[in-house]
Amino acid sequence: MKDTAKHQGLRNQLVTVLQQKGITDKNVLEAIKKIPRHLFLNSSFEDYAYQDKAFPIGAGQTISQPYTVAFQSQLLEVEKDHKILEIGTGSGYQTAVLCTMGAKVYSVERQNELFKTTSLLLPKLGIRPKHLSFGDGYKGLPNYAPFDSIIVTAGAPIIPKPLMAQLKVGGRLVIPLGEEHQIMTMLIRKNETQFEKHEFGEFRFVPLLENKN
């Protein structure tokens, strides 16, 4: 598991690309500059790890393109010690970005294969989320609620009600909404019953899987 000066140079180039695409949050950019994305990918993709592209990671899932990770992270307006619920741990790259930004991350993954891989990988890289869970993201993590913000890393046809219930007043929920193409959507909880909705254009994600049992 090597991280070389060449990899760092490629990360610096990637950060420049993200800035050109409109990412301005310095904490997001610093995290992406630090994290060895190539170690979250199958070694056959290593040479392409710092291109702004998504790649398959197994179990029918993908690692999102860096712009998408940066865009969602920027929408969250992460502050140190923010308690964040992540739905869809996947490769763990988004988890790593949020942890590196100083958040306390609670993450749920539906695919056991990915859950096992990521649970081993993150500690090796010195990244320690508060809690990694294997389970149904639609249900969130009620035992650890409420959260300062919630990020969903897979496309969902609707906003799961349990996630809305687990968000603090003033908190942000960022979710790609839609079937084949998704609209990046952010809800801000104004009070116990009211949410303010913002939309940020089209993205493509793999679907969020719900446990039908």
Backbone as JSON, one array per atom type, in Angstrom:
{
  "sequence": "MKDTAKHQGLRNQLVTVLQQKGITDKNVLEAIKKIPRHLFLNSSFEDYAYQDKAFPIGAGQTISQPYTVAFQSQLLEVEKDHKILEIGTGSGYQTAVLCTMGAKVYSVERQNELFKTTSLLLPKLGIRPKHLSFGDGYKGLPNYAPFDSIIVTAGAPIIPKPLMAQLKVGGRLVIPLGEEHQIMTMLIRKNETQFEKHEFGEFRFVPLLENKN",
  "N": [[0.85, -1.2, 0.0], [1.34, 1.6, -1.18], [2.01, 5.1, -1.15], [3.03, 7.57, -3.1], [5.31, 10.28, -4.11], [4.62, 10.84, -6.69], [1.91, 10.11, -6.76], [0.96, 12.08, -5.01], [1.44, 14.35, -6.52], [-0.36, 13.93, -8.62], [-2.72, 14.09, -7.18], [-2.67, 16.78, -6.46], [-3.05, 17.91, -8.98], [-5.63, 16.98, -9.5], [-7.09, 18.37, -7.56], [-6.84, 20.96, -8.58], [-8.38, 20.67, -10.92], [-10.89, 20.22, -9.75], [-11.29, 22.68, -8.49], [-11.51, 24.28, -10.74], [-13.93, 23.36, -11.63], [-15.63, 24.45, -9.85], [-15.53, 23.88, -7.11], [-15.07, 25.19, -3.95], [-14.69, 25.0, -1.21], [-12.27, 25.0, 1.15], [-11.56, 23.08, 3.06], [-12.64, 20.72, 2.03], [-11.13, 20.48, -0.34], [-8.55, 20.27, 0.73], [-8.76, 17.82, 2.08], [-9.14, 16.05, -0.08], [-6.74, 16.39, -1.31], [-5.08, 15.1, 0.47], [-5.88, 12.39, 0.69], [-5.22, 9.07, -0.29], [-6.56, 8.12, -3.01], [-6.11, 6.06, -4.84], [-5.7, 3.8, -3.34], [-8.16, 2.96, -2.61], [-9.22, 1.68, -4.71], [-9.53, -1.07, -7.05], [-6.47, -2.57, -7.99], [-6.03, -2.61, -10.73], [-7.1, -0.28, -11.68], [-5.45, 1.65, -10.77], [-3.72, 3.47, -12.1], [-5.46, 5.31, -13.08], [-6.63, 6.58, -11.02], [-6.69, 9.25, -10.18], [-8.04, 10.64, -12.04], [-11.0, 12.46, -12.87], [-13.24, 10.56, -12.45], [-15.74, 7.95, -12.09], [-15.44, 4.58, -10.8], [-15.85, 0.98, -11.02], [-16.29, -0.97, -8.02], [-16.9, -3.47, -7.2], [-19.53, -5.77, -6.17], [-21.55, -4.65, -7.66], [-21.36, -1.94, -7.3], [-20.04, 1.48, -7.25], [-17.14, 3.64, -6.96], [-17.62, 6.94, -6.37], [-17.19, 9.71, -8.7], [-14.53, 12.04, -8.1], [-15.39, 14.76, -8.22], [-18.12, 14.59, -7.6], [-18.05, 13.58, -4.98], [-16.72, 15.73, -3.76], [-18.56, 17.78, -4.26], [-20.9, 16.96, -2.88], [-19.83, 16.88, -0.29], [-19.15, 19.55, 0.07], [-21.68, 20.75, 0.07], [-22.6, 19.93, 2.55], [-21.37, 21.55, 4.38], [-19.33, 21.02, 6.38], [-18.23, 21.0, 9.72], [-15.68, 20.88, 12.28], [-15.94, 18.05, 14.37], [-18.62, 17.71, 13.76], [-21.42, 15.6, 13.69], [-21.99, 13.11, 11.54], [-24.11, 11.23, 9.46], [-23.6, 8.71, 7.17], [-24.97, 7.23, 4.38], [-24.39, 4.4, 2.72], [-21.49, 3.27, 2.6], [-19.71, 2.16, 0.78], [-16.75, 2.22, -1.1], [-15.42, 3.53, 0.88], [-14.17, 5.91, 0.44], [-15.53, 8.42, 0.38], [-16.24, 8.46, 3.07], [-13.69, 8.66, 4.2], [-12.95, 11.22, 3.32], [-14.76, 12.86, 4.75], [-14.07, 12.2, 7.41], [-11.42, 13.13, 7.44], [-11.91, 15.8, 7.22], [-12.6, 16.35, 9.76], [-14.98, 15.46, 10.81], [-17.27, 13.48, 12.81], [-18.0, 10.41, 11.88], [-20.66, 8.28, 11.09], [-21.41, 5.4, 9.52], [-23.26, 3.48, 7.12], [-23.49, 0.41, 5.4], [-24.87, -1.58, 2.86], [-23.99, -3.79, 1.4], [-22.39, -6.71, 2.15], [-19.84, -7.62, 1.39], [-18.48, -5.26, 0.63], [-18.64, -3.86, 3.02], [-17.01, -5.43, 4.73], [-14.49, -5.23, 3.45], [-13.98, -2.44, 3.51], [-14.06, -1.94, 6.25], [-11.68, -3.08, 7.06], [-9.8, -1.68, 5.52], [-9.91, 1.16, 6.11], [-8.87, 1.63, 8.85], [-6.19, 0.85, 8.39], [-5.27, 2.96, 6.92], [-5.22, 4.91, 8.75], [-7.62, 6.12, 9.24], [-10.44, 6.75, 11.08], [-13.6, 6.21, 11.44], [-16.43, 6.97, 13.57], [-18.32, 4.95, 13.75], [-18.97, 2.04, 11.93], [-21.37, 0.34, 10.08], [-23.13, -2.61, 9.14], [-25.92, -2.87, 7.25], [-29.34, -1.77, 6.61], [-29.64, 1.06, 4.81], [-31.88, 2.67, 4.43], [-33.14, 2.77, 6.85], [-31.48, 4.23, 8.44], [-29.58, 5.19, 11.36], [-30.99, 4.97, 14.06], [-30.33, 4.65, 16.77], [-28.12, 6.21, 17.18], [-28.84, 8.73, 16.56], [-29.68, 12.26, 17.19], [-28.38, 13.64, 14.03], [-25.92, 16.01, 12.82], [-25.68, 16.31, 10.1], [-26.65, 14.5, 7.12], [-25.61, 12.29, 4.65], [-26.31, 10.82, 1.58], [-25.16, 8.34, -0.53], [-26.07, 7.06, -2.76], [-28.49, 6.68, -5.4], [-31.88, 7.5, -4.76], [-35.41, 6.85, -4.95], [-37.19, 8.24, -3.37], [-37.1, 10.4, -0.46], [-36.04, 8.75, 2.32], [-38.17, 8.47, 5.1], [-37.27, 7.83, 7.79], [-34.68, 8.89, 7.76], [-35.06, 11.65, 7.57], [-36.23, 12.06, 10.03], [-34.08, 11.64, 11.7], [-32.44, 13.8, 11.58], [-30.94, 16.71, 12.92], [-32.51, 19.79, 14.01], [-31.84, 22.49, 11.9], [-29.98, 21.03, 10.59], [-28.49, 19.39, 7.66], [-29.53, 17.43, 4.92], [-28.28, 15.59, 2.36], [-28.98, 14.26, -0.73], [-29.11, 12.2, -3.64], [-31.79, 12.31, -5.74], [-34.1, 10.31, -7.52], [-34.79, 8.03, -10.3], [-33.37, 6.75, -12.82], [-31.69, 8.88, -13.63], [-30.44, 11.28, -11.36], [-31.43, 14.03, -9.28], [-29.43, 16.16, -7.5], [-30.19, 16.79, -4.25], [-30.93, 18.86, -1.48], [-32.03, 18.96, 1.81], [-32.87, 21.21, 4.36], [-33.38, 21.2, 7.74], [-35.8, 23.04, 9.26], [-37.45, 23.23, 11.49], [-39.22, 21.15, 13.85], [-41.12, 20.05, 12.1], [-40.86, 21.18, 9.55], [-39.12, 21.39, 6.43], [-36.64, 22.78, 4.32], [-36.18, 22.84, 0.87], [-33.64, 22.33, -1.57], [-32.34, 22.24, -4.9], [-29.81, 20.89, -7.07], [-29.12, 20.23, -9.75], [-28.33, 17.6, -12.21], [-27.13, 14.31, -11.55], [-25.44, 11.09, -11.68], [-26.0, 8.05, -10.07], [-25.48, 4.83, -8.51], [-28.28, 2.71, -7.55], [-29.88, 3.14, -4.33], [-30.12, 0.53, -2.11], [-32.8, -1.19, -0.61], [-33.65, -3.08, 2.25], [-35.87, -5.59, 1.85], [-37.05, -7.28, 3.62]],
  "CA": [[0.0, 0.0, 0.0], [2.27, 2.73, -1.3], [1.55, 6.42, -1.57], [4.3, 8.17, -3.51], [5.31, 11.7, -4.53], [3.87, 10.89, -7.96], [0.48, 10.12, -6.4], [0.65, 13.39, -4.44], [1.39, 15.29, -7.65], [-1.63, 13.7, -9.32], [-3.79, 14.64, -6.33], [-2.64, 18.24, -6.6], [-3.68, 18.21, -10.28], [-7.06, 16.72, -9.34], [-7.64, 19.5, -6.8], [-6.95, 22.08, -9.53], [-9.55, 20.37, -11.76], [-12.1, 20.43, -8.93], [-11.44, 24.13, -8.33], [-12.0, 24.8, -12.03], [-15.33, 22.94, -11.76], [-16.45, 25.23, -8.93], [-15.41, 23.51, -5.69], [-14.37, 26.29, -3.28], [-14.5, 24.72, 0.21], [-10.86, 24.66, 1.34], [-11.45, 21.84, 3.83], [-12.9, 19.63, 1.08], [-9.98, 20.38, -1.25], [-7.41, 19.77, 1.52], [-8.98, 16.39, 2.33], [-8.91, 15.32, -1.33], [-5.29, 16.48, -1.54], [-4.39, 14.2, 1.41], [-6.33, 10.99, 0.75], [-4.72, 8.25, -1.41], [-7.72, 7.49, -3.65], [-5.72, 4.84, -5.55], [-5.75, 2.66, -2.42], [-9.57, 2.57, -2.47], [-9.62, 1.09, -5.99], [-8.85, -2.26, -7.56], [-5.15, -2.15, -8.49], [-6.05, -2.44, -12.2], [-7.5, 1.1, -11.98], [-4.59, 2.57, -10.01], [-3.17, 4.53, -12.95], [-6.53, 6.27, -13.44], [-7.31, 6.92, -9.76], [-6.82, 10.69, -9.95], [-8.92, 11.25, -13.03], [-12.3, 12.78, -12.26], [-14.14, 9.53, -12.98], [-16.2, 6.88, -11.21], [-14.94, 3.26, -11.18], [-16.5, -0.12, -10.29], [-15.55, -1.46, -6.84], [-17.44, -4.78, -6.81], [-20.9, -5.85, -5.63], [-22.42, -3.79, -8.47], [-21.26, -0.56, -6.8], [-18.95, 2.28, -7.8], [-16.58, 4.75, -6.21], [-18.1, 8.13, -7.09], [-16.12, 10.56, -9.22], [-14.12, 13.0, -7.07], [-16.22, 15.97, -8.22], [-19.37, 14.3, -6.88], [-17.68, 13.51, -3.55], [-16.43, 17.1, -3.32], [-19.8, 18.56, -4.34], [-21.75, 16.58, -1.74], [-19.15, 17.29, 0.95], [-19.25, 21.01, 0.16], [-23.06, 21.08, 0.45], [-22.81, 19.62, 3.97], [-20.74, 22.6, 5.22], [-18.81, 20.25, 7.51], [-17.39, 21.63, 10.74], [-15.01, 19.9, 13.14], [-16.78, 17.33, 15.34], [-19.98, 17.47, 13.27], [-21.84, 14.2, 13.71], [-22.53, 12.9, 10.19], [-24.56, 9.89, 9.06], [-23.38, 8.42, 5.75], [-25.71, 6.07, 3.9], [-23.64, 3.84, 1.6], [-20.05, 3.43, 2.83], [-19.05, 1.84, -0.49], [-15.29, 2.02, -1.03], [-14.89, 4.22, 2.05], [-13.48, 7.16, 0.06], [-16.31, 9.56, 0.9], [-16.07, 8.37, 4.53], [-12.35, 9.18, 4.5], [-12.97, 12.68, 3.11], [-15.48, 13.47, 5.88], [-13.24, 12.03, 8.62], [-10.26, 14.01, 7.3], [-12.42, 17.15, 7.46], [-12.82, 16.51, 11.2], [-16.32, 15.02, 11.22], [-17.48, 12.18, 13.46], [-18.79, 9.78, 10.83], [-21.39, 7.03, 11.33], [-21.67, 5.01, 8.13], [-24.01, 2.23, 6.94], [-23.3, -0.22, 4.09], [-25.82, -2.68, 2.61], [-23.3, -4.93, 0.78], [-21.48, -7.27, 3.15], [-18.49, -7.69, 0.82], [-17.88, -3.92, 0.73], [-18.54, -3.54, 4.46], [-15.83, -6.11, 5.27], [-13.28, -4.66, 2.83], [-13.78, -1.07, 3.99], [-13.78, -2.01, 7.69], [-10.26, -3.4, 7.2], [-8.97, -0.69, 4.84], [-9.85, 2.5, 6.72], [-7.89, 1.71, 9.95], [-4.83, 0.76, 7.84], [-4.91, 4.29, 6.41], [-5.29, 5.85, 9.86], [-8.91, 6.81, 9.2], [-11.26, 6.07, 12.09], [-14.98, 6.66, 11.64], [-16.97, 6.63, 14.9], [-19.09, 3.7, 13.71], [-19.3, 1.44, 10.63], [-22.47, -0.59, 10.32], [-23.68, -3.39, 8.03], [-27.37, -2.85, 7.42], [-30.25, -1.13, 5.65], [-29.5, 2.51, 4.88], [-33.19, 3.33, 4.48], [-33.53, 2.92, 8.26], [-30.54, 5.09, 9.14], [-29.05, 4.64, 12.62], [-31.76, 5.69, 15.09], [-29.68, 4.57, 18.09], [-27.06, 7.22, 17.27], [-29.42, 10.02, 16.17], [-29.77, 12.95, 15.89], [-27.14, 13.96, 13.32], [-25.78, 17.37, 12.28], [-26.0, 16.2, 8.68], [-26.79, 13.15, 6.58], [-25.24, 12.22, 3.24], [-26.69, 9.57, 0.93], [-24.23, 8.22, -1.65], [-26.7, 6.26, -3.82], [-29.73, 7.29, -5.85], [-33.1, 7.01, -4.11], [-36.61, 7.41, -5.59], [-37.82, 9.15, -2.41], [-36.28, 10.61, 0.73], [-36.56, 7.88, 3.39], [-38.68, 9.21, 6.26], [-36.43, 7.69, 8.98], [-33.51, 9.78, 7.68], [-35.54, 12.99, 7.9], [-36.48, 12.08, 11.48], [-32.81, 11.55, 12.44], [-31.68, 15.03, 11.33], [-31.13, 17.79, 13.89], [-33.0, 21.08, 13.51], [-30.69, 23.23, 11.36], [-29.11, 20.09, 9.89], [-28.61, 19.25, 6.21], [-29.59, 16.08, 4.35], [-27.92, 15.67, 0.94], [-29.37, 12.97, -1.32], [-29.45, 12.21, -5.07], [-33.17, 11.81, -5.85], [-34.56, 9.95, -8.86], [-34.59, 6.63, -10.67], [-32.2, 6.52, -13.67], [-30.86, 10.07, -13.4], [-30.84, 11.84, -10.07], [-31.22, 15.44, -8.98], [-28.82, 16.34, -6.19], [-31.19, 17.49, -3.45], [-30.56, 19.12, -0.09], [-33.06, 19.42, 2.74], [-32.43, 21.82, 5.61], [-34.47, 21.08, 8.71], [-36.07, 24.36, 9.84], [-38.0, 22.97, 12.83], [-39.62, 19.74, 14.0], [-42.0, 19.56, 11.02], [-40.64, 21.83, 8.25], [-37.83, 21.24, 5.76], [-36.45, 23.65, 3.15], [-35.61, 21.98, -0.18], [-32.82, 22.96, -2.61], [-31.93, 21.28, -5.94], [-28.52, 21.3, -7.63], [-28.79, 19.65, -11.05], [-28.39, 16.16, -12.43], [-25.97, 13.43, -11.31], [-25.78, 9.67, -11.85], [-25.56, 7.21, -8.96], [-26.1, 3.5, -8.42], [-29.46, 2.82, -6.68], [-29.85, 2.81, -2.91], [-30.84, -0.74, -1.93], [-33.58, -1.29, 0.62], [-33.9, -4.44, 2.71], [-37.32, -5.81, 1.69], [-37.54, -8.22, 4.64]],
  "C": [[0.88, 1.25, 0.0], [1.55, 4.0, -1.73], [2.8, 7.24, -1.84], [4.16, 9.65, -3.84], [4.55, 11.86, -5.85], [2.36, 10.95, -7.68], [0.09, 11.49, -5.85], [0.55, 14.45, -5.54], [0.09, 15.16, -8.42], [-2.81, 14.22, -8.51], [-3.85, 16.15, -6.43], [-3.31, 18.67, -7.91], [-5.19, 18.03, -10.19], [-7.73, 17.88, -8.6], [-7.81, 20.72, -7.7], [-8.16, 21.9, -10.44], [-10.84, 20.65, -10.99], [-12.36, 21.91, -8.69], [-12.0, 24.75, -9.61], [-13.47, 24.46, -12.24], [-16.23, 23.6, -10.7], [-16.42, 24.81, -7.47], [-14.54, 24.56, -4.99], [-14.05, 26.0, -1.81], [-13.07, 24.2, 0.45], [-10.68, 23.36, 2.11], [-11.69, 20.61, 2.96], [-11.66, 19.4, 0.21], [-8.75, 19.83, -0.51], [-7.54, 18.27, 1.78], [-8.68, 15.58, 1.07], [-7.42, 15.32, -1.68], [-4.53, 15.44, -0.69], [-4.68, 12.72, 1.17], [-5.89, 10.21, -0.49], [-5.85, 7.47, -2.09], [-7.35, 6.17, -4.33], [-5.79, 3.6, -4.64], [-7.18, 2.19, -2.15], [-10.09, 1.84, -3.71], [-8.94, -0.26, -6.2], [-7.55, -1.82, -8.22], [-5.12, -1.96, -10.0], [-6.46, -1.02, -12.6], [-6.54, 2.13, -11.4], [-4.09, 3.75, -10.85], [-4.19, 5.62, -13.28], [-7.18, 6.9, -12.2], [-7.54, 8.42, -9.57], [-7.43, 11.42, -11.14], [-10.27, 11.49, -12.37], [-13.37, 11.85, -12.83], [-14.56, 8.57, -11.88], [-15.63, 5.55, -11.71], [-15.71, 2.18, -10.41], [-15.64, -0.59, -9.12], [-16.03, -2.83, -6.4], [-18.83, -4.64, -6.23], [-21.85, -4.91, -6.37], [-22.37, -2.33, -8.08], [-20.09, 0.16, -7.46], [-18.37, 3.19, -6.73], [-16.94, 6.0, -7.01], [-16.92, 8.93, -7.63], [-15.79, 11.61, -8.16], [-14.96, 14.28, -7.05], [-17.51, 15.76, -7.43], [-19.13, 14.24, -5.38], [-17.46, 14.92, -3.0], [-17.7, 17.94, -3.26], [-20.7, 18.26, -3.15], [-21.13, 17.05, -0.42], [-19.27, 18.8, 1.16], [-20.66, 21.44, 0.6], [-23.3, 20.88, 1.95], [-22.29, 20.72, 4.9], [-20.22, 21.99, 6.53], [-17.98, 21.13, 8.44], [-16.8, 20.54, 11.63], [-15.98, 19.36, 14.19], [-18.26, 17.27, 14.97], [-20.24, 15.97, 13.27], [-22.58, 13.93, 12.41], [-22.91, 11.44, 9.99], [-24.35, 9.75, 7.56], [-24.13, 7.15, 5.39], [-25.03, 5.57, 2.62], [-22.15, 4.09, 1.77], [-19.28, 3.18, 1.55], [-17.58, 1.55, -0.31], [-14.7, 2.6, 0.25], [-14.23, 5.55, 1.73], [-14.21, 8.39, 0.58], [-16.2, 9.62, 2.44], [-14.76, 9.01, 4.94], [-12.3, 10.7, 4.35], [-13.62, 13.36, 4.31], [-14.68, 13.36, 7.17], [-12.05, 12.99, 8.6], [-10.65, 15.47, 7.51], [-12.76, 17.38, 8.94], [-14.18, 16.07, 11.7], [-16.25, 13.7, 11.99], [-18.48, 11.42, 12.6], [-19.36, 8.44, 11.3], [-21.87, 6.56, 9.96], [-22.33, 3.63, 8.06], [-23.78, 1.7, 5.52], [-24.18, -1.46, 3.98], [-25.13, -3.95, 2.09], [-22.22, -5.45, 1.72], [-20.02, -7.3, 2.68], [-17.77, -6.34, 0.96], [-17.68, -3.53, 2.19], [-17.26, -4.15, 5.05], [-14.54, -5.48, 4.75], [-12.96, -3.29, 3.43], [-13.45, -1.04, 5.48], [-12.31, -2.32, 7.96], [-9.37, -2.29, 6.64], [-8.81, 0.61, 5.63], [-8.85, 2.58, 7.89], [-6.44, 1.63, 9.46], [-4.34, 2.12, 7.35], [-4.97, 5.35, 7.51], [-6.59, 6.64, 9.9], [-9.88, 6.05, 10.1], [-12.64, 6.71, 12.22], [-15.44, 6.26, 13.05], [-17.65, 5.27, 14.88], [-19.32, 3.29, 12.25], [-20.32, 0.35, 10.88], [-22.85, -1.31, 9.04], [-25.18, -3.43, 8.21], [-28.08, -2.05, 6.35], [-30.21, 0.39, 5.82], [-30.81, 3.26, 4.96], [-33.62, 3.61, 5.92], [-32.64, 3.89, 9.02], [-29.95, 4.39, 10.35], [-29.74, 5.35, 13.78], [-31.1, 5.69, 16.47], [-28.62, 5.64, 18.3], [-27.57, 8.63, 16.94], [-29.55, 10.93, 17.4], [-28.39, 13.3, 15.33], [-27.14, 15.41, 12.85], [-26.07, 17.39, 10.78], [-26.0, 14.74, 8.26], [-26.46, 13.21, 5.1], [-25.62, 10.84, 2.71], [-25.89, 9.47, -0.35], [-24.75, 7.29, -2.75], [-28.03, 6.91, -4.17], [-30.94, 6.67, -5.18], [-34.32, 7.63, -4.77], [-37.33, 8.42, -4.69], [-36.83, 9.39, -1.27], [-36.83, 9.73, 1.85], [-36.94, 8.69, 4.63], [-37.8, 9.05, 7.52], [-35.22, 8.63, 8.96], [-33.9, 11.21, 8.05], [-35.71, 13.12, 9.42], [-35.19, 12.13, 12.29], [-31.92, 12.78, 12.27], [-31.99, 16.07, 12.39], [-31.82, 18.98, 13.23], [-31.79, 21.92, 13.11], [-29.76, 22.35, 10.54], [-29.43, 19.98, 8.4], [-28.62, 17.78, 5.81], [-29.35, 16.22, 2.85], [-28.13, 14.3, 0.32], [-29.62, 13.13, -2.82], [-30.82, 11.54, -5.27], [-33.54, 11.51, -7.29], [-34.24, 8.51, -9.17], [-33.31, 6.46, -11.5], [-31.19, 7.66, -13.55], [-31.36, 10.68, -12.1], [-30.59, 13.35, -10.03], [-30.6, 15.53, -7.59], [-29.72, 17.28, -5.38], [-30.67, 17.69, -2.03], [-31.78, 19.6, 0.68], [-32.38, 20.05, 3.94], [-33.61, 21.78, 6.58], [-34.65, 22.42, 9.44], [-36.62, 24.25, 11.27], [-38.44, 21.51, 12.87], [-40.37, 19.2, 12.78], [-41.65, 20.11, 9.64], [-39.2, 21.65, 7.75], [-37.79, 22.18, 4.55], [-35.68, 22.84, 2.1], [-34.83, 22.81, -1.21], [-32.4, 21.88, -3.61], [-30.72, 21.81, -6.69], [-28.14, 20.57, -8.92], [-28.61, 18.14, -11.02], [-27.06, 15.46, -12.19], [-26.41, 12.0, -11.61], [-25.17, 8.85, -10.73], [-26.13, 5.81, -9.15], [-27.28, 3.61, -7.45], [-29.18, 2.46, -5.23], [-30.71, 1.57, -2.7], [-31.55, -0.75, -0.58], [-33.76, -2.76, 0.97], [-35.41, -4.67, 2.7], [-37.9, -6.71, 2.77], [-38.31, -7.5, 5.74]]
}
